[in-house]
Short mmCIF file of C-alpha atoms in Angstrom, two decimals:
data_model
loop_
_atom_site.label_atom_id
_atom_site.label_comp_id
_atom_site.label_asym_id
_atom_site.label_seq_id
_atom_site.Cartn_x
_atom_site.Cartn_y
_atom_site.Cartn_z
CA MET L 1 127.33 56.64 72.34
CA HIS L 2 125.53 56.96 75.67
CA ASP L 3 122.58 59.46 76.10
CA ILE L 4 123.24 61.07 79.79
CA ARG L 5 120.27 63.03 80.39
CA PRO L 6 118.09 62.38 83.11
CA GLU L 7 114.99 62.10 80.84
CA VAL L 8 116.58 59.21 79.07
CA LEU L 9 118.00 57.40 82.48
CA PHE L 10 115.17 57.83 84.28
CA PRO L 11 111.77 57.28 82.04
CA GLY L 12 109.73 56.76 84.55
CA LEU L 13 110.16 59.78 86.75
CA ARG L 14 108.42 62.96 86.40
CA PHE L 15 111.30 65.74 87.20
CA ASP L 16 111.91 69.37 86.92
CA THR L 17 114.96 70.91 85.72
CA PHE L 18 115.26 74.37 86.76
CA ARG L 19 118.46 77.26 86.94
CA ILE L 20 118.88 79.37 90.07
CA ALA L 21 121.60 82.35 90.43
CA GLY L 22 123.53 80.28 87.77
CA VAL L 23 123.13 76.66 88.94
CA LYS L 24 121.34 74.14 87.46
CA ALA L 25 119.55 71.40 89.08
CA LEU L 26 116.72 68.87 88.85
CA ARG L 27 113.88 68.38 91.19
CA ILE L 28 112.53 64.88 91.48
CA GLY L 29 110.30 63.10 94.19
CA ALA L 30 107.88 64.28 96.97
CA GLY L 31 108.21 64.61 101.18
CA PRO L 32 110.88 66.15 103.01
CA VAL L 33 113.65 68.15 100.74
CA LEU L 34 116.89 66.69 100.52
CA LEU L 35 119.78 68.48 98.53
CA LEU L 36 122.70 66.13 96.95
CA LEU L 37 125.84 67.86 96.13
CA HIS L 38 128.23 65.71 93.99
CA GLY L 39 131.81 65.00 93.98
CA GLY L 40 134.33 66.94 92.12
CA THR L 41 135.13 66.98 88.69
CA GLY L 42 131.36 65.37 88.66
CA SER L 43 127.60 66.52 87.96
CA TRP L 44 124.23 65.39 89.14
CA THR L 45 124.77 61.99 87.46
CA HIS L 46 127.12 60.94 90.73
CA TRP L 47 123.64 60.30 92.36
CA VAL L 48 122.46 57.92 89.24
CA ARG L 49 121.76 54.97 91.14
CA ASN L 50 120.14 56.79 94.39
CA ILE L 51 118.08 59.25 92.72
CA GLU L 52 115.20 56.91 91.72
CA PRO L 53 114.96 54.91 95.06
CA LEU L 54 115.46 58.48 97.06
CA SER L 55 112.67 60.13 95.20
CA ARG L 56 110.16 57.79 96.71
CA ARG L 57 110.44 59.02 100.12
CA PHE L 58 111.90 62.76 99.42
CA SER L 59 112.05 65.80 97.45
CA LEU L 60 115.45 65.95 95.82
CA VAL L 61 117.17 68.60 94.72
CA VAL L 62 120.29 67.55 92.61
CA PRO L 63 122.09 70.56 91.35
CA ASP L 64 125.44 70.46 89.61
CA LEU L 65 128.10 72.45 91.43
CA PRO L 66 129.21 75.72 90.57
CA GLY L 67 132.11 75.52 87.72
CA MET L 68 131.05 71.56 86.82
CA GLY L 69 128.02 70.35 84.95
CA GLU L 70 125.73 72.99 83.45
CA SER L 71 126.09 75.56 86.04
CA ILE L 72 127.44 78.62 86.52
CA ASP L 73 131.50 79.43 85.85
CA VAL L 74 133.62 80.55 89.10
CA PRO L 75 136.99 81.84 89.14
CA ALA L 76 139.57 79.48 89.25
CA ASP L 77 141.32 80.51 92.15
CA ALA L 78 138.16 80.81 94.40
CA ASP L 79 138.77 79.82 98.06
CA LEU L 80 136.32 77.71 100.16
CA ASP L 81 134.39 80.66 101.16
CA GLY L 82 134.41 82.32 97.59
CA TYR L 83 133.26 79.44 96.05
CA GLY L 84 130.91 78.39 98.53
CA GLU L 85 128.80 81.90 98.42
CA PHE L 86 127.52 80.74 94.68
CA LEU L 87 126.14 77.64 96.27
CA LEU L 88 124.53 80.04 98.97
CA ALA L 89 123.50 82.28 96.63
CA ALA L 90 121.54 79.56 94.55
CA VAL L 91 119.90 78.03 97.90
CA ASN L 92 118.73 81.48 98.91
CA GLY L 93 117.48 82.31 95.84
CA GLY L 94 114.97 79.10 95.71
CA LEU L 95 117.33 76.25 95.11
CA VAL L 96 115.28 74.59 98.04
CA PRO L 97 112.09 76.06 98.59
CA PRO L 98 112.19 79.10 100.48
CA GLY L 99 111.74 79.00 104.34
CA THR L 100 111.79 75.25 104.21
CA PRO L 101 114.08 73.29 106.64
CA PHE L 102 115.94 70.77 104.55
CA ALA L 103 118.56 67.95 104.58
CA VAL L 104 121.62 67.85 102.54
CA ALA L 105 123.92 65.11 101.60
CA GLY L 106 127.25 65.21 99.97
CA PHE L 107 129.78 63.29 98.43
CA SER L 108 133.39 63.92 98.09
CA TRP L 109 133.97 67.75 97.36
CA GLY L 110 130.28 67.81 97.77
CA GLY L 111 130.59 66.95 101.59
CA VAL L 112 133.08 69.69 102.04
CA MET L 113 130.51 71.94 100.82
CA THR L 114 127.79 70.10 102.97
CA ALA L 115 129.54 71.08 105.81
CA TRP L 116 130.08 74.99 104.99
CA LEU L 117 126.45 74.86 103.98
CA SER L 118 125.18 73.46 107.09
CA ALA L 119 127.29 75.67 109.43
CA ARG L 120 125.96 78.81 107.43
CA LEU L 121 122.14 77.51 107.42
CA PRO L 122 121.55 76.14 111.26
CA ASP L 123 118.32 77.23 111.11
CA ARG L 124 117.39 75.53 107.86
CA VAL L 125 119.61 72.32 107.54
CA PHE L 126 117.86 70.03 109.59
CA ALA L 127 119.85 66.94 109.01
CA ALA L 128 123.58 66.71 106.95
CA CYS L 129 125.36 63.35 105.68
CA LEU L 130 129.08 63.19 104.34
CA LEU L 131 130.03 60.54 101.94
CA ALA L 132 133.41 60.02 101.24
CA PRO L 133 134.07 63.47 102.06
CA GLY L 134 137.26 65.43 100.99
CA GLY L 135 138.86 68.08 103.20
CA PHE L 136 141.30 66.47 105.38
CA PRO L 137 144.64 67.49 106.73
CA PRO L 138 147.52 67.44 104.82
CA GLY L 139 149.35 64.07 105.14
CA SER L 140 145.89 62.39 105.67
CA TRP L 141 146.04 61.60 101.86
CA ASN L 142 146.89 58.89 99.17
CA ARG L 143 146.77 60.47 95.78
CA PRO L 144 146.51 57.75 93.27
CA PRO L 145 148.51 58.42 89.79
CA LEU L 146 145.41 59.29 87.45
CA ARG L 147 146.48 59.46 83.99
CA ALA L 148 145.31 62.36 81.56
CA VAL L 149 143.87 61.93 78.32
CA PRO L 150 146.70 63.20 75.80
CA PRO L 151 145.72 65.52 73.03
CA GLY L 152 144.60 63.90 70.02
CA ALA L 153 143.44 60.57 71.74
CA SER L 154 140.46 58.53 69.98
CA ASP L 155 137.64 57.51 71.85
CA ALA L 156 138.98 54.04 72.49
CA GLN L 157 142.02 55.37 73.93
CA ALA L 158 140.21 57.97 76.06
CA ASP L 159 137.68 55.50 77.19
CA ALA L 160 140.41 52.96 78.47
CA ILE L 161 142.09 55.85 80.19
CA HIS L 162 139.17 56.86 82.12
CA ARG L 163 138.02 53.56 82.55
CA GLY L 164 141.47 53.09 84.34
CA ASN L 165 141.11 55.61 86.46
CA LEU L 166 137.63 55.23 88.06
CA ALA L 167 139.20 51.77 88.83
CA MET L 168 142.14 53.65 90.36
CA MET L 169 140.39 55.86 92.18
CA MET L 170 136.45 55.46 92.63
CA ILE L 171 135.02 52.15 91.91
CA GLY L 172 137.03 49.21 93.66
CA ASP L 173 135.16 46.14 91.43
CA PRO L 174 136.07 46.66 87.75
CA ALA L 175 133.50 44.58 86.95
CA ARG L 176 131.20 47.10 87.81
CA ILE L 177 132.47 49.71 85.28
CA ASP L 178 130.54 49.42 82.24
CA ASP L 179 130.35 51.39 79.21
CA ALA L 180 127.74 54.19 80.27
CA THR L 181 129.53 54.60 83.23
CA VAL L 182 132.41 55.46 81.50
CA ALA L 183 130.65 57.72 79.11
CA MET L 184 129.04 59.73 82.46
CA GLN L 185 133.05 60.05 83.74
CA ARG L 186 133.70 61.38 80.09
CA ARG L 187 131.03 63.85 80.21
CA ASN L 188 131.73 65.19 83.75
CA HIS L 189 135.47 65.61 83.00
CA ALA L 190 135.05 67.79 80.11
CA MET L 191 132.57 69.66 81.95
CA THR L 192 134.55 70.76 84.79
CA ARG L 193 135.96 73.72 84.70
CA PHE L 194 136.58 74.60 88.72
CA LYS L 195 139.44 71.99 89.90
CA SER L 196 138.04 71.73 93.06
CA ARG L 197 141.02 68.93 94.41
CA PHE L 198 142.97 71.93 95.01
CA LEU L 199 140.74 73.17 98.01
CA GLY L 200 139.66 69.30 99.08
CA TYR L 201 142.90 67.85 99.31
CA ARG L 202 143.47 70.61 102.18
CA ASP L 203 142.20 71.03 105.50
CA THR L 204 138.86 72.72 104.02
CA LEU L 205 136.30 70.04 106.09
CA GLY L 206 137.15 70.17 109.68
CA PRO L 207 136.56 73.84 110.60
CA SER L 208 133.19 74.09 109.14
CA LEU L 209 132.34 70.76 110.43
CA ALA L 210 133.33 72.13 114.13
CA CYS L 211 130.45 74.34 113.43
CA VAL L 212 127.51 72.03 112.63
CA ARG L 213 124.81 70.96 115.16
CA CYS L 214 122.17 69.36 113.20
CA PRO L 215 122.40 65.56 113.35
CA LEU L 216 125.50 64.36 111.22
CA LEU L 217 126.11 61.23 109.49
CA ALA L 218 129.13 60.11 107.42
CA ILE L 219 129.26 57.23 105.34
CA LEU L 220 132.97 55.74 104.50
CA PRO L 221 133.69 53.40 102.32
CA GLN L 222 136.16 50.71 103.56
CA ARG L 223 137.84 50.32 100.22
CA ASP L 224 138.44 54.07 99.30
CA PRO L 225 141.87 54.28 98.17
CA LEU L 226 142.37 58.42 99.60
CA PRO L 227 142.10 57.95 103.07
CA GLN L 228 145.84 57.59 105.06
CA PRO L 229 145.88 55.19 106.76
CA ASP L 230 142.34 54.05 106.39
CA ALA L 231 138.54 54.69 106.78
CA ALA L 232 138.91 53.88 110.15
CA ALA L 233 141.02 56.66 110.79
CA ARG L 234 139.07 58.95 108.75
CA ALA L 235 135.88 58.23 111.08
CA GLU L 236 138.05 59.03 114.07
CA TYR L 237 139.15 62.11 112.98
CA LEU L 238 135.35 63.32 112.27
CA ARG L 239 134.35 62.48 115.98
CA ARG L 240 137.27 64.40 117.27
CA THR L 241 135.76 67.26 115.45
CA ALA L 242 132.42 66.77 115.42
CA PRO L 243 131.32 64.26 118.72
CA HIS L 244 127.76 63.82 117.43
CA ILE L 245 128.75 62.87 114.24
CA ASP L 246 127.71 58.88 113.42
CA CYS L 247 129.81 57.02 111.43
CA ARG L 248 129.14 54.04 109.59
CA ILE L 249 131.80 52.29 107.19
CA VAL L 250 130.69 50.36 103.95
CA ALA L 251 132.55 47.03 103.52
CA ASP L 252 132.95 46.36 99.58
CA ALA L 253 133.10 49.71 98.27
CA SER L 254 135.78 52.24 97.07
CA HIS L 255 135.31 56.05 97.00
CA TRP L 256 132.09 56.65 94.82
CA VAL L 257 130.43 54.53 97.68
CA ALA L 258 126.72 55.70 96.68
CA PHE L 259 127.56 54.26 93.19
CA GLU L 260 128.99 50.89 94.17
CA ALA L 261 126.89 50.46 97.54
CA PRO L 262 123.67 51.83 96.55
CA ASP L 263 120.85 49.78 98.58
CA THR L 264 123.49 50.62 101.38
CA VAL L 265 123.98 54.14 100.95
CA ASN L 266 120.13 54.43 100.46
CA ARG L 267 118.80 52.67 103.00
CA LEU L 268 121.14 54.69 105.51
CA LEU L 269 120.20 57.97 104.00
CA ALA L 270 116.43 57.02 104.05
CA GLU L 271 116.68 56.29 107.83
CA PHE L 272 118.84 59.26 109.21
CA VAL L 273 117.22 61.79 107.03
CA GLY L 274 113.67 60.42 107.79
CA ARG L 275 114.43 59.91 111.42
CA HIS L 276 115.26 63.51 111.52
CA ALA L 277 112.69 65.39 109.18
CA PRO L 278 110.57 67.85 110.76
CA GLY L 279 107.24 66.60 111.96
CA GLY L 280 107.82 62.99 110.54
CA ALA L 281 109.05 59.56 111.51
CA PRO L 282 111.00 57.37 109.17
CA ARG L 283 108.61 54.69 107.01
CA GLN L 284 110.28 51.21 106.27
CA SER L 285 112.86 51.39 103.78
CA SER L 286 112.53 47.90 101.98
CA ALA L 287 110.90 50.14 98.72
CA LEU L 288 114.73 51.55 98.80
CA THR L 289 116.38 48.82 97.23
CA GLY L 290 116.99 47.24 93.81
CA SER L 291 118.20 50.71 92.20
CA ARG L 292 117.98 51.09 88.74
CA GLN L 293 121.35 50.50 87.12
CA PRO L 294 122.59 53.11 84.28
#
């Protein structure tokens, strides 16, 4: 059995665990504030290969999003604005230090929320990063036939189904899916109450993104099975919607790009956020490689 607690995964890091407006989060590191928003059916563990390297450069705030992990429940039928208000209440309540400019990066469903939050806090968000974001219009999606774990399944059967689902949708190289990764997926799935896919598979990104004025970065994995027809089409849509966005396509990575290509993602995030952080130029990013494997 794998212990998924942050103090076990990151024994050398000092961090605070706190809760604001029902949203539970980790705070780690020092420097410009970077808020990391995980994907649907996820938790802070979606950033497990990024937290340690990025904490050398930034003050990270890594929450469980509402309706997931250990954060507050939300109505099952919440629309985008209704859901976003739970996150906004936490941000305004001190999830990030009051009055402090911050950057935000979001993966998948977290990318939808990154654009939504950035559009509503233009005076506070100084940079926004989208990693394999959701929220594209209908007709531009593939939907992998993920399997549900049947009632009464044994641990071995459940592990096999989650491993298969990870390979089908999240991680392109099955050799990268170890037992700890399966354990994180099982934990996240079991703790998810809000089904973000009902909003993530709709046109929920573009309207917010068109209103974002801060610098924007998109990190798009080339082997992501969700885009129809491909990552390049995603980049074209993003550039039409927000002409100032910088789109980077990452080879040899599937949907969970921050896990499968951590060194590339950590470097891109550090350079982009560091470049736009108030009052600071980016330092060399050589220390960002070699992320710890869970």
